[in-house]
C-alpha positions as a printed Julia matrix, in Angstrom:
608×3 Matrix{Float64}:
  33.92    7.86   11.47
  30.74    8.15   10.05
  31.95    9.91    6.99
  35.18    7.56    6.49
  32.2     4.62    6.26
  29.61    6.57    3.58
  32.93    7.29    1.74
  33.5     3.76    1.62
  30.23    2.11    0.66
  29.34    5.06   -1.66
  32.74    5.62   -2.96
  32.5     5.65   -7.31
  34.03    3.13   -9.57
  37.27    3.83  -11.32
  37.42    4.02  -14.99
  37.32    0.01  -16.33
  40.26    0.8   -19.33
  43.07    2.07  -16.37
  43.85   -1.61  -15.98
  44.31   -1.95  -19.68
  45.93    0.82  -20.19
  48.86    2.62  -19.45
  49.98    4.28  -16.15
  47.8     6.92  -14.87
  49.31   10.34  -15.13
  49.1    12.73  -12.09
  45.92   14.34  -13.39
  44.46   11.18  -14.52
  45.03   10.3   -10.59
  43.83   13.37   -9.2
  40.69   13.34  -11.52
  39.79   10.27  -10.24
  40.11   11.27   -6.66
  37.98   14.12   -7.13
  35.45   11.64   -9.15
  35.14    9.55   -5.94
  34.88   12.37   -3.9
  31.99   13.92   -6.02
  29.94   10.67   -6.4
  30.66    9.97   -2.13
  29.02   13.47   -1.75
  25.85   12.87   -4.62
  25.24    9.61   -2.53
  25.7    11.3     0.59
  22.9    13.99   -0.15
  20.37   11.57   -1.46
  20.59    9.88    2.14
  20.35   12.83    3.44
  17.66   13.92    1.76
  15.25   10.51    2.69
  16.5    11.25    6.1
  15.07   15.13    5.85
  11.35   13.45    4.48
  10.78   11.02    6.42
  11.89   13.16    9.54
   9.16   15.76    8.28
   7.06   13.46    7.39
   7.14   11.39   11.3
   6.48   14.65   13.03
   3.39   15.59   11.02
   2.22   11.67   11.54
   2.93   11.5    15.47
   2.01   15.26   15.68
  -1.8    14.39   14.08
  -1.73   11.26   16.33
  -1.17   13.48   19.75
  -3.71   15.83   18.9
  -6.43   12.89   17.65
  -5.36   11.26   21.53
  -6.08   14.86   23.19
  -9.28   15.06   21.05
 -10.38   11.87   21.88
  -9.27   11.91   25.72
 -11.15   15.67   25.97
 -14.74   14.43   24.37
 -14.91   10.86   26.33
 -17.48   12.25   28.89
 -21.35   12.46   27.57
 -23.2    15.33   28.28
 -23.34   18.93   27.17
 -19.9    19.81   28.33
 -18.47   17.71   25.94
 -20.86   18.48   23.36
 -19.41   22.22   24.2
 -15.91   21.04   23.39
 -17.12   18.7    20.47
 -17.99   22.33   19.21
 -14.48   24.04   19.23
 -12.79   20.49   17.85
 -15.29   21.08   14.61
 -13.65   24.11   13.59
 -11.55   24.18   11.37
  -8.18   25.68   10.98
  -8.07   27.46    7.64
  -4.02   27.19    6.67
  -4.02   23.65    7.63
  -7.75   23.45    5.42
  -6.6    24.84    2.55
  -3.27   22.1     2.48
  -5.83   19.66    2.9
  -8.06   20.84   -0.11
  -5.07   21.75   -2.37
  -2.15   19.69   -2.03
  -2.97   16.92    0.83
  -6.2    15.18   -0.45
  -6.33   16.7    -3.73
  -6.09   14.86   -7.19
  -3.58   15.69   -9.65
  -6.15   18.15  -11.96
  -9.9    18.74  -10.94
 -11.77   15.13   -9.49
 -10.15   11.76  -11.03
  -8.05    9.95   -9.25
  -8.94    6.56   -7.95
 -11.04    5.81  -10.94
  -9.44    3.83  -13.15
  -8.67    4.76  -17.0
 -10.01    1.52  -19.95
  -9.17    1.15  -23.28
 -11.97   -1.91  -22.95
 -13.63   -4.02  -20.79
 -10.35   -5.78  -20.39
  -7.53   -3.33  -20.48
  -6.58   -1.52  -17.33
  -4.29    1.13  -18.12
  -4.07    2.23  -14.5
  -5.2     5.67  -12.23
  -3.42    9.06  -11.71
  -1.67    9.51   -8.85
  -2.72   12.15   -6.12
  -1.03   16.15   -6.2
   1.08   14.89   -3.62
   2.3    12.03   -4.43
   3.12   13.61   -7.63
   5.02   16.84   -6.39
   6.93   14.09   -4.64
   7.95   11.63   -8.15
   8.44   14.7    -9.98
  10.57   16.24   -7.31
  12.57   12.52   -6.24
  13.24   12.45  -10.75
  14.25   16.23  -11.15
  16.73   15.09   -8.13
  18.17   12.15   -9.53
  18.32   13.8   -13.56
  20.24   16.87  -11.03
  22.8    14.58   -9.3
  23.7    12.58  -12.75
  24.97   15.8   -14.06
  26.07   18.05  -11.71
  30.09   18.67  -10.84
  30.49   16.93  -14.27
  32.67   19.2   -16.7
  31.03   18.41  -20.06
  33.45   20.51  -22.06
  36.8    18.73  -20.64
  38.62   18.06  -24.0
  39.97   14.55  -22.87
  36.29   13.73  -22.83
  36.31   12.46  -19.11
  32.91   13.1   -19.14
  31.35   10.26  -20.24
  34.05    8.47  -17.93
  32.56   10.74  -15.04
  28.6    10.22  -16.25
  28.67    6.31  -16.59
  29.83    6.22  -12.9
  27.67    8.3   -11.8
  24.7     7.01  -13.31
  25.73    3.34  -12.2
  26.37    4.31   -8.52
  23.06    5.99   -8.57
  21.17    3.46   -9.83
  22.64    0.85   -7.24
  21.92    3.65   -5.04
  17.78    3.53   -5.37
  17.89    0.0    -5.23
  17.5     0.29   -1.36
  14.15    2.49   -1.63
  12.99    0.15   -4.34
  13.47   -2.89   -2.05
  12.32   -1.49    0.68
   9.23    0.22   -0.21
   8.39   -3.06   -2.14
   7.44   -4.8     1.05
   4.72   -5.64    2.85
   6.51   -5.29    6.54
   8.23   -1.76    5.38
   8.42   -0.48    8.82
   7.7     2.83    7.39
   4.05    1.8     6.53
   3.08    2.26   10.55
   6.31    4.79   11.31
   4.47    7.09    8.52
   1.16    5.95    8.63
   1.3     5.97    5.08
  -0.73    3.18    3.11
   1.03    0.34    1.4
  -0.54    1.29   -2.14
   1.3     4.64   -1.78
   4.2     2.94   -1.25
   3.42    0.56   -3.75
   3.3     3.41   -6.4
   6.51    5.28   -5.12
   8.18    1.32   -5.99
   6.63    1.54   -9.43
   8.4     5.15  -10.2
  11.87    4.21   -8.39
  12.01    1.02  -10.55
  11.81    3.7   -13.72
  14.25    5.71  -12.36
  16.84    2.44  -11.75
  16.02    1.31  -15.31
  16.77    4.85  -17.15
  20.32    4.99  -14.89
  21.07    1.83  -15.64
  20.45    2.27  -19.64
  22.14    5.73  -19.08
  25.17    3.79  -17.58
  25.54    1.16  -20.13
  24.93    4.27  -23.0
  28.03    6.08  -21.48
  30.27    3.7   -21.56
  29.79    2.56  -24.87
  28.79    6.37  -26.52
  32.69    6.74  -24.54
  34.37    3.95  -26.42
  32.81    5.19  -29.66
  33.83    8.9   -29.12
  37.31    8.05  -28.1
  38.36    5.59  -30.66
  36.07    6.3   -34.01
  32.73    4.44  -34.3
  34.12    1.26  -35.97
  36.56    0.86  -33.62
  34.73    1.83  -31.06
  31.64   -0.65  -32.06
  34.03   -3.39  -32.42
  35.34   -2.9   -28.81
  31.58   -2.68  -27.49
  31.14   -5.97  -28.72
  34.21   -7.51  -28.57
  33.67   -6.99  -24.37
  30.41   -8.28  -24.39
  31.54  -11.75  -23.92
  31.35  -14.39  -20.69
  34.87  -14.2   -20.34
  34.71  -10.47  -19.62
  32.56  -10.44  -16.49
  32.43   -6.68  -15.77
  30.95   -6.16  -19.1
  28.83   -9.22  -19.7
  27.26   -9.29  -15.99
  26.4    -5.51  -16.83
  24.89   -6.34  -19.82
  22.46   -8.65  -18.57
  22.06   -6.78  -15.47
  20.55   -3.61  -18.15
  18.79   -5.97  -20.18
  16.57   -7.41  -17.55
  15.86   -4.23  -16.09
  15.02   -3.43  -19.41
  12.32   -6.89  -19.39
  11.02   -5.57  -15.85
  10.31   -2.31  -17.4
   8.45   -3.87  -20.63
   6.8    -5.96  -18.56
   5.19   -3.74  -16.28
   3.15   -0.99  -17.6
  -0.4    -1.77  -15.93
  -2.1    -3.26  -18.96
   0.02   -6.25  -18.65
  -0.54   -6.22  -14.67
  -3.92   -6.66  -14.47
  -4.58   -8.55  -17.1
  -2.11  -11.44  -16.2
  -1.31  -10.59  -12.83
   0.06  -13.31  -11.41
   1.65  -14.46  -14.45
   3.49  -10.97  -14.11
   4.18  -11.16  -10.56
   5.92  -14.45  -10.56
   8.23  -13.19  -14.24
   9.07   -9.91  -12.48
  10.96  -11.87   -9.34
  12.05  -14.0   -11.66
  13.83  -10.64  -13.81
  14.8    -9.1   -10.41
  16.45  -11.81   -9.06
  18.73  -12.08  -12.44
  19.21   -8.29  -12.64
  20.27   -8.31   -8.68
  22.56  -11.33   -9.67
  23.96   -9.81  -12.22
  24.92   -6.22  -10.82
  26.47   -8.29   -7.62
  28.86  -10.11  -10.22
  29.2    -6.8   -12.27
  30.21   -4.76   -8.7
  32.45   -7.89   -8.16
  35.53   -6.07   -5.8
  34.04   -2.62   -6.26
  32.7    -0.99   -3.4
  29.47   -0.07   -4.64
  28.86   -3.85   -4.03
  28.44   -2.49   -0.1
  25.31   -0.82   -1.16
  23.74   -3.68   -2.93
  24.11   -5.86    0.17
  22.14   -3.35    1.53
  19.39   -3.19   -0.46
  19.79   -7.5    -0.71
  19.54   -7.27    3.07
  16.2    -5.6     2.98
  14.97   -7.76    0.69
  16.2   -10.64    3.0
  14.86   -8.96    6.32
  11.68   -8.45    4.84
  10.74  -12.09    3.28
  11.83  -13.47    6.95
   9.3   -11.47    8.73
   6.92  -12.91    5.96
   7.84  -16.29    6.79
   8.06  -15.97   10.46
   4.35  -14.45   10.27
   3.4   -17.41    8.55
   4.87  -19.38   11.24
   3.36  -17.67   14.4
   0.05  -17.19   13.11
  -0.63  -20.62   11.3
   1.19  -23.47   13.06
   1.19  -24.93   16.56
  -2.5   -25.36   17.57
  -3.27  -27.14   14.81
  -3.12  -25.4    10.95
  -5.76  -22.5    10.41
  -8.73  -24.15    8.61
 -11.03  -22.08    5.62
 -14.69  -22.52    5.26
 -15.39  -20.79    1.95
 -19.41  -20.82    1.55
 -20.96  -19.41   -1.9
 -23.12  -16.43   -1.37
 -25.85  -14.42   -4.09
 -24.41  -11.69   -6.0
 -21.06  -13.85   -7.17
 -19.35  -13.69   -3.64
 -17.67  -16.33   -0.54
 -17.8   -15.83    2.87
 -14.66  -16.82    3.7
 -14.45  -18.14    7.91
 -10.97  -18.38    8.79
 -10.25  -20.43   12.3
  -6.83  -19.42   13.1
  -4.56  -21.32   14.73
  -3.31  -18.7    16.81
  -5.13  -15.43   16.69
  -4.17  -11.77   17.31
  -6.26   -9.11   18.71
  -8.84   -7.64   16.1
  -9.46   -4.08   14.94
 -10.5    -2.24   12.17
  -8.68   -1.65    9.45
  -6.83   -4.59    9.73
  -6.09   -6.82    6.14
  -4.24  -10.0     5.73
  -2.65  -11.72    2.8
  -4.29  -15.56    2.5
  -2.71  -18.28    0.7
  -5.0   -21.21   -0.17
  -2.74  -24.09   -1.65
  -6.27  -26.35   -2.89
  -6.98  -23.11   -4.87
  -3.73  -21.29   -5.71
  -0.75  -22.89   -4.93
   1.66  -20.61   -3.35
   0.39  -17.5    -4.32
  -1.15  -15.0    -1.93
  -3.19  -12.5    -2.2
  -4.63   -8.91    0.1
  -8.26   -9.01    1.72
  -9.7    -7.01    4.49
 -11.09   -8.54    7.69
 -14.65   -8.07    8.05
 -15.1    -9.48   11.26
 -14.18  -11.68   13.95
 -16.17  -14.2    16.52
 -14.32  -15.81   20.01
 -15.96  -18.66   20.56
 -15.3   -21.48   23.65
 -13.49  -24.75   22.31
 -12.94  -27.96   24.43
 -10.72  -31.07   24.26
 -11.6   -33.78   21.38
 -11.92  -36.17   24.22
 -14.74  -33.88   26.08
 -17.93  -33.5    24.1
 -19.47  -30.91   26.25
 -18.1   -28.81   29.48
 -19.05  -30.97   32.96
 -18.09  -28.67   35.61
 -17.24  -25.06   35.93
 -13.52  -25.65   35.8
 -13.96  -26.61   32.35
 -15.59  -24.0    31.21
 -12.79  -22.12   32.49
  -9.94  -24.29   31.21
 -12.04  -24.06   27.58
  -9.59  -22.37   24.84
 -11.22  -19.28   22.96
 -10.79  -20.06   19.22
 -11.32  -16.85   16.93
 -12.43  -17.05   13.44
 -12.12  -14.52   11.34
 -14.69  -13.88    7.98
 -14.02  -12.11    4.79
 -16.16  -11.19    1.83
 -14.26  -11.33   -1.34
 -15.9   -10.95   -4.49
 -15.59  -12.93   -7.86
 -13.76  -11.73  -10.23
 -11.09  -13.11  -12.09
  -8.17  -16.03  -11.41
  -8.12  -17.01   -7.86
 -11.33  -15.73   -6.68
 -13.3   -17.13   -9.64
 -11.5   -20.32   -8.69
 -12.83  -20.42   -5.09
 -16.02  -19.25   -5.67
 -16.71  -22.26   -8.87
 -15.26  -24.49   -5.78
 -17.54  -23.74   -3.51
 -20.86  -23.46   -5.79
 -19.66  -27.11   -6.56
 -19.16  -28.15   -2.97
 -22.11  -30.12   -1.26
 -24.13  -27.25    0.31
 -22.31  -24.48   -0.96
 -19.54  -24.59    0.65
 -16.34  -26.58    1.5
 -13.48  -26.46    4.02
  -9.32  -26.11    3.17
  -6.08  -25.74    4.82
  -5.13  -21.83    4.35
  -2.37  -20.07    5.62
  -2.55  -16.21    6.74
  -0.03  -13.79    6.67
  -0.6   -10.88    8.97
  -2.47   -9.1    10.15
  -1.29   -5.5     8.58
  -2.66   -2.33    9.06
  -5.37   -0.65   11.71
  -6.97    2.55   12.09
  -9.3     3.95   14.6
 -11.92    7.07   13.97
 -12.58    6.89   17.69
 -11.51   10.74   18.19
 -14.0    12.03   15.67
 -17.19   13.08   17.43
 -19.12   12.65   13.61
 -18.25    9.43   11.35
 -19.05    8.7     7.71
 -18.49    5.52    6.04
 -19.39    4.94    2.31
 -19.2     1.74    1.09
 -19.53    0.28   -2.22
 -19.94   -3.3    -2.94
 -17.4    -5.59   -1.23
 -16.08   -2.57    0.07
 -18.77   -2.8     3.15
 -15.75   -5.28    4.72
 -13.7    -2.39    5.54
 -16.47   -0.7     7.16
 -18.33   -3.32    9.05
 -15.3    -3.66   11.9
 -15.66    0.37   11.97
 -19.53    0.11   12.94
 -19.2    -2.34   15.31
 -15.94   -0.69   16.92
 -17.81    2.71   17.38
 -20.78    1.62   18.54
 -19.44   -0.72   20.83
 -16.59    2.33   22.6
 -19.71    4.83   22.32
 -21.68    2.55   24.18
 -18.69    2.29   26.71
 -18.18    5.83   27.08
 -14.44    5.35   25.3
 -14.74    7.54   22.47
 -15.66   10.73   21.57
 -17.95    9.67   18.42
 -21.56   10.36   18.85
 -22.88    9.93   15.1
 -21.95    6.8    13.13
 -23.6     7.5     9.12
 -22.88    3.99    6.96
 -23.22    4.76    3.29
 -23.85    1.71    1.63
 -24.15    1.58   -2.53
 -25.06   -1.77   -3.43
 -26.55   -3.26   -7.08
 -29.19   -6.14   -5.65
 -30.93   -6.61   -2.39
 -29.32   -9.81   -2.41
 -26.31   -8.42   -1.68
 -27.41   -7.85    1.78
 -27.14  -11.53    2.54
 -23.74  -10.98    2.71
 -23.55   -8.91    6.09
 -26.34   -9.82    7.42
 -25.7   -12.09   10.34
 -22.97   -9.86   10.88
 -24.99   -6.57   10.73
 -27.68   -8.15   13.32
 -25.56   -8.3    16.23
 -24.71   -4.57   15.47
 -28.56   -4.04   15.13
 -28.38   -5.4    18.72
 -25.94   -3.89   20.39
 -26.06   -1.01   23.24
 -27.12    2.29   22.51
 -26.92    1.66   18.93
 -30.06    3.81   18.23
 -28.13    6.62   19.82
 -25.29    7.05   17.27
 -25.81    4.66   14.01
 -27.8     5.24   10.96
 -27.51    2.88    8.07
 -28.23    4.35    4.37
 -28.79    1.86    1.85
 -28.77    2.39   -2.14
 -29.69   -0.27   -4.39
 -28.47    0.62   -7.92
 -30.27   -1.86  -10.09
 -33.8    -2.65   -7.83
 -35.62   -5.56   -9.46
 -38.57   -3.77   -8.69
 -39.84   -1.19   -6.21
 -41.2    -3.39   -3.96
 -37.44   -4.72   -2.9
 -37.04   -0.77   -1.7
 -38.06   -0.98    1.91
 -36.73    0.63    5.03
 -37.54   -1.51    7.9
 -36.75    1.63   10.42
 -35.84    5.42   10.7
 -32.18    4.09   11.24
 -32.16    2.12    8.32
 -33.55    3.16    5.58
 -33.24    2.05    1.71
 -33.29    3.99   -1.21
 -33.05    3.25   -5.2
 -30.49    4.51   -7.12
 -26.63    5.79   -6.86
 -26.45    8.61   -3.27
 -25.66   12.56   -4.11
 -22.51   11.78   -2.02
 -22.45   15.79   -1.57
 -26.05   16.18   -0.4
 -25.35   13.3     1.9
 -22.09   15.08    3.86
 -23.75   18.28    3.64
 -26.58   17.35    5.78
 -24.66   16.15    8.54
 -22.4    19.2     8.51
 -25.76   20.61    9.47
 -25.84   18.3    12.66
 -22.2    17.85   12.52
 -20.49   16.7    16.14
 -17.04   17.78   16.43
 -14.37   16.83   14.01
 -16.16   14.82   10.48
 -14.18   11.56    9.58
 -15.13   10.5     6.13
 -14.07    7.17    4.95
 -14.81    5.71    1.79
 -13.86    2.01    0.17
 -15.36    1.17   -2.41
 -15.27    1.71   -6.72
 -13.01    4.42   -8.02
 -16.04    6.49   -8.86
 -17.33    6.8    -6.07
 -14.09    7.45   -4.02
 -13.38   10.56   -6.3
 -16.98   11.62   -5.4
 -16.69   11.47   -2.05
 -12.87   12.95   -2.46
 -14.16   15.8    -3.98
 -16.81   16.23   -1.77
 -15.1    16.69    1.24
 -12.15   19.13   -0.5
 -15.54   21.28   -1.04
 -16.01   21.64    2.58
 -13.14   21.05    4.28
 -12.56   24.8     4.98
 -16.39   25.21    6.21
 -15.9    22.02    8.65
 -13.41   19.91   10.15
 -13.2    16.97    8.24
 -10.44   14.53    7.33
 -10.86   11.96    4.05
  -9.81    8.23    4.35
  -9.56    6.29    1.36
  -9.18    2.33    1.49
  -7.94    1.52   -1.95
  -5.46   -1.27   -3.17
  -3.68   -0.91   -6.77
  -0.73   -3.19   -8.07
């Protein structure tokens, strides 16, 4: 059963000429059974072999998360028993060490990878792509170049060959449009099957888009390299064009379907993204809709239309779940309401009061839409915090008996700090600097919330921070502290890294920062480094305790991790958010002692 249904929706096309043509001959016949055979089996084998990674790839993810649980479960108690086991969980195990040094965490050469490459101020030409990630693109191309020629004899004197190529390379290309749809969105269930990030996904998009584009060129070459060959190059030309005409619709929607995957291509190399990225984004649906169009008419009552639909369905799927977040999390108590204040250092504190709220943890990031500022567009921030706060009827100024403070909703608001830079966020911030006191309020809409992640089995935590990047890091603080302080989790040393160019800068956090200051048996576990990079003066360097202390100038990120290794409790979790500098620092830091300690890297990065 299963096979009679891949052989249908993976089954290749028959040669276009046979209906022009005369009557297939017996080999002509049994040629293009085998053909259909061969291409069933190519398409078979790539399934198979996404099924074989990410199979591998969920029982490494659930196999980490068992042993983080047991970790976490086996250190909960205080006391020097646990402090015993803390001891065994902080060595490491050196095979496992050494994949995390050479292949898992490690950059494609010796340190860069995060930091981005500039040919000026203004042009972004992207950053490299970890050792991974790129054993994986090379391996996923060497595949696909590997299944367009294989089985194909390319010494047959008819010349079926290019016959044989151009469907293969056409059923292929159809063929990765389902990863490249689906890895495209934001509610890819394989982003918390996986626990891999979005942006790696993201850049695995990027590559299979390349890959669809060279098949599809490949395709179109075929046929017409196969028209030339068989019939002399001026009759051969004169057929090419001659069937690139509307009234031809196998030809002509295949032509346009190459040429704007051709546009998408142009249109994409990162210069071009991020310096007119929304202007991009909103051309390159525009050029996928038309290519996707275009290949349904071209696959019009061929059966490689089957795996289109599949790859449309995604597509489909996945903008519903966008719509019907929108939905649940914005409408029906009201609309969520924005209060975006101007802060120093060219930043907003955004407040969002949600109409319906979720349950907040760290890690977490959201997509906002803000229609007084940018339309319809939408774009990713992390959550820096989040109040509950008591809210009463508009016809009730204050609570009058007990009941009503019981019968009071809880309202959460949720903050971000996003920094100005260009388009949308300059936008909001020259908004609010306008506003009457600083700040003004807007309907906004919030799609999410995606992602979490929890460093409560790690008996030693280090966050690094630079910039805006403290956002990610903040709900991390608070979330340790707060489980420590509740016996819940096995962390007993919290070390926030924080690089930051003015003292102003602090203003950001710092309401936020002095409930933390506050909280229960933080003196036991948090210590709070802060680097000022560009000090107006000496006298702004000040540390106001021994667990927060301020220093000028940029951290030695490797003197830092070494001297907790010296006091190190348990298993080391080092996060780091922040510039791309400073995450290859800290990268390269921990792959230096990764097989002296047990320590895993996190990296909070977002690249488009």
């Amino acid at each position: 059963m299963t096979s009679t249904i891949i052989l249908a929706l993976f089954a290749a096309a028959l040669p276009c000429t046979l209906a022009q043509d005369a009557p297939p001959t017996p080999e002509q016949i049994a040629h293009q059974t085998w053909a259909v055979n061969s291409n069933s089996q190519i398409c078979k084998y790539t399934a198979l072999t996404w099924a074989a990674i990410i199979a591998a790839m969920l029982v490494y993810r659930w196999t980490l998360y068992l042993l983080r649980h047991v970790r976490r479960l086996a250190n909960l108690n205080h006391g020097p028993t646990s402090d015993g086991r803390q001891k065994y969980f902080s060595i490491p195990n050196e095979n496992y060490a050494k994949a995390k040094r050479h292949l898992i965490s490690a950059p494609l050469f010796r340190k860069r990878h995060n930091r981005e490459f500039h040919l000026s101020s203004a042009m972004n030409v992207g950053t490299l792509p970890g050792r991974l990630q790129t054993l994986f693109l090379v391996g996923y191309f060497v595949m696909n170049i590997a299944f367009c020629v294989i089985t194909i004899n390319w010494h047959d004197t008819n010349k079926t060959y290019y016959d044989d190529a151009r469907n293969r390379t056409g059923v292929l290309a159809v063929l990765n449009m389902i990863p490249l749809f689906l890895l495209a969105g934001r509610n890819n269930p394989l982003i918390w099957m996986l626990d891999i990030s979005f942006d790696t996904y993201n850049l695995i998009h990027r590559w299979i888009g390349r890959i669809v584009v060279i098949e599809a060129i490949a395709h179109t070459t075929f046929w017409m390299a196969g028209k030339i060959a068989l019939m002399g190059p001026a009759t051969g030309w004169a057929m090419v064009t001659t069937a690139m005409v509307p009234s031809n619709q196998l030809i002509f929607t295949g032509t346009i379907g190459t040429c704007s995957f051709v546009a998408i291509l142009l249109q994409s190399p990162s210069i071009v993204r991020h310096a007119f990225y929304e202007t991009f984004l909103h051309v390159h649906i525009a050029l996928a809709i038309i290519a996707t169009s275009a290949v349904w008419m071209h696959l019009d009552t061929l059966p490689q239309q089957s795996i289109l639909l599949g790859a449309i369905i995604c597509w489909a799927i996945e903008r519903s779940l966008r719509l019907y977040r929108l939905v649940r999390t914005n409408l029906g108590n009201g609309v969520t309401k924005a209060e975006v204040e101007a802060l120093p250092g060219d930043a907003v504190r955004v407040t969002l009061r949600i109409a319906k709220p979720w349950k907040f943890q760290p890690g977490q990031h959201i997509y906002m839409y803000m229609p007084s500022v940018g339309l319809w567009t939408s774009h990713p921030f992390s959550l820096a915090w989040s109040d509950e706060q008591p809210t009463f009827g508009a016809e009730k100024a204050l609570p009058l008996s007990r009941q009503d403070l019981f019968a009071a909703r809880k309202s959460a608001s949720m903050s971000l700090i996003i920094r100005r830079r260009t388009g949308f966020t300059d936008k909001m911030y020259r908004k609010a600097e306008l506003s009457a006191g600083g700040k003004f309020m807007t309907t906004a809409f919030v799609e999410g919330p995606y992602g979490n992640q929890s460093f409560q089995s790690y008996g030693t935590v280090m966050l690094f921070a630079a910039g805006v990047g403290i956002t990610h890091q903040v709900p991390h603080v608070r979330d340790l502290v707060a489980a420590h302080a509740n016996g819940m989790c096995a962390t007993r040393k919290v070390i926030l890294v924080w690089i930051i160019q003015s003292p102003e800068h602090l203003e950001w956090i710092r309401p936020w920062m002095t409930q933390i200051l506050g909280m229960e048996k933080r003196r036991e576990i948090l210590r709070i480094l802060l680097f000022v990079t560009r000090p107006r003066s000496t006298k702004e360097i000040h540390s106001p305790s021994s667990s927060v202390q301020m220093f000028p100038g940029k951290p030695d990120v490797g003197a830092l991790i070494e001297k907790e290794i010296g006091g190190q409790v348990g298993a080391m979790a080092v996060s780091v958010c922040g510039t791309g500098s400073l995450s290859d620092d800290v990268r390269g830091a921990v792959r230096e002692r990764c097989e002296r300690s047990e320590m895993d890297f996190f990296e909070e990065a977002f690249s488009w």
